[in-house]
Coordinates of C-alpha atoms in Angstrom, one line a residue:
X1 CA 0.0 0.0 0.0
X2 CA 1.7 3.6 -0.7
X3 CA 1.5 6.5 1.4
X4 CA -0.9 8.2 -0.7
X5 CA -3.6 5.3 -0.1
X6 CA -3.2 5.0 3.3
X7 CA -3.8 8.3 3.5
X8 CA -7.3 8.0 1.6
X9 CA -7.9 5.0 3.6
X10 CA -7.5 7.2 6.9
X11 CA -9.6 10.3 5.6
X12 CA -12.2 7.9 4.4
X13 CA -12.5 5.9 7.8
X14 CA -12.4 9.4 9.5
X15 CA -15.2 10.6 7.7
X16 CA -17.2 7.4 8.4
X17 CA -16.3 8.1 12.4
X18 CA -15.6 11.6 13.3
X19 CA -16.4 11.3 16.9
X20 CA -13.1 9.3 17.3
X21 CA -9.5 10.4 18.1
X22 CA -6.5 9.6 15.7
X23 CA -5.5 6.9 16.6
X24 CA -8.5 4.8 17.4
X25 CA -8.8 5.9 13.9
X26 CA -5.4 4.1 12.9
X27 CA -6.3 1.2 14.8
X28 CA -9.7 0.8 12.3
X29 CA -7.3 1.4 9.1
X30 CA -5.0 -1.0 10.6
X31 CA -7.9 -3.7 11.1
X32 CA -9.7 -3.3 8.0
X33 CA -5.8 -3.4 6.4
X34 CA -5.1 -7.0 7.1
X35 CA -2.5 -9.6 8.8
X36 CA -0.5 -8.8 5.2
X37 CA -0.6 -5.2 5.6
X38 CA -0.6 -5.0 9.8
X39 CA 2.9 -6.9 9.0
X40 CA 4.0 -4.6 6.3
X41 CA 3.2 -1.4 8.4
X42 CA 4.6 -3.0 11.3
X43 CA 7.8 -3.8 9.6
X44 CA 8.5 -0.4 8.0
X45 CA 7.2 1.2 11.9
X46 CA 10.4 -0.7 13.1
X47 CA 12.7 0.0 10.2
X48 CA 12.3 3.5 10.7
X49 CA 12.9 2.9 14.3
X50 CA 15.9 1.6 14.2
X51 CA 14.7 -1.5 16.3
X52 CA 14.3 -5.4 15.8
X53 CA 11.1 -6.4 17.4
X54 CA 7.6 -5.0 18.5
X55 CA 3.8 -5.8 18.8
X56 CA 2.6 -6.4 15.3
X57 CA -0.5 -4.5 15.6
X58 CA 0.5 -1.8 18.2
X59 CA 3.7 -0.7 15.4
X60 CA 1.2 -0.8 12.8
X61 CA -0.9 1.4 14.2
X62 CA 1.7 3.7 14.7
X63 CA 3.3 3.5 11.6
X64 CA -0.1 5.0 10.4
X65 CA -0.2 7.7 12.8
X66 CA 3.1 8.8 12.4
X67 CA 2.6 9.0 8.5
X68 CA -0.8 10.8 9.0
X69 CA 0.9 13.0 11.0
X70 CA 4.0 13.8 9.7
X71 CA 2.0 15.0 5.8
X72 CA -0.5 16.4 7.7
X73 CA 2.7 18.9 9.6
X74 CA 4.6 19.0 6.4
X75 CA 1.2 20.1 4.4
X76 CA 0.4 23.2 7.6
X77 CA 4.3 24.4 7.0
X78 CA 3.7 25.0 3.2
X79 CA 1.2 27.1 3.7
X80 CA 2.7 29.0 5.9

């Protein structure tokens, strides 16, 4: 999955719940995603981290946090 569809996928699951925070949000896209996918977001969570092991699910989640997050920051400083 790239970036730019997990992005869609995390705008379209916030629209569907907008009473929840972010990351119970990430936990649904992460869900909905998959074992494949909850690996594959779990793996590049601890590449980027520089460690070996982690929860499967609980690095997934973040992974899709921290890449919501991080275009979300980088998309308030260009229009600044």
């Amino acid at each position: 999955m790239t970036v730019d569809e997990l992005v869609v996928e995390f705008a379209l699951v916030r629209l569907d719940h907008p009473g929840l925070d972010l990351e119970e949000i990430a936990a649904m896209v992460v869900r909905r995603a998959g074992p494949d996918r909850t690996l594959e977001f779990a793996a590049r969570n601890l590449a980027t981290r520089d460690e070996l092991r982690g929860g499967a699910f609980e690095s997934a989640v973040e992974y899709v946090l921290r890449t919501v997050l991080t275009l979300r920051d980088e998309a308030d400083r260009e229009w600044m």
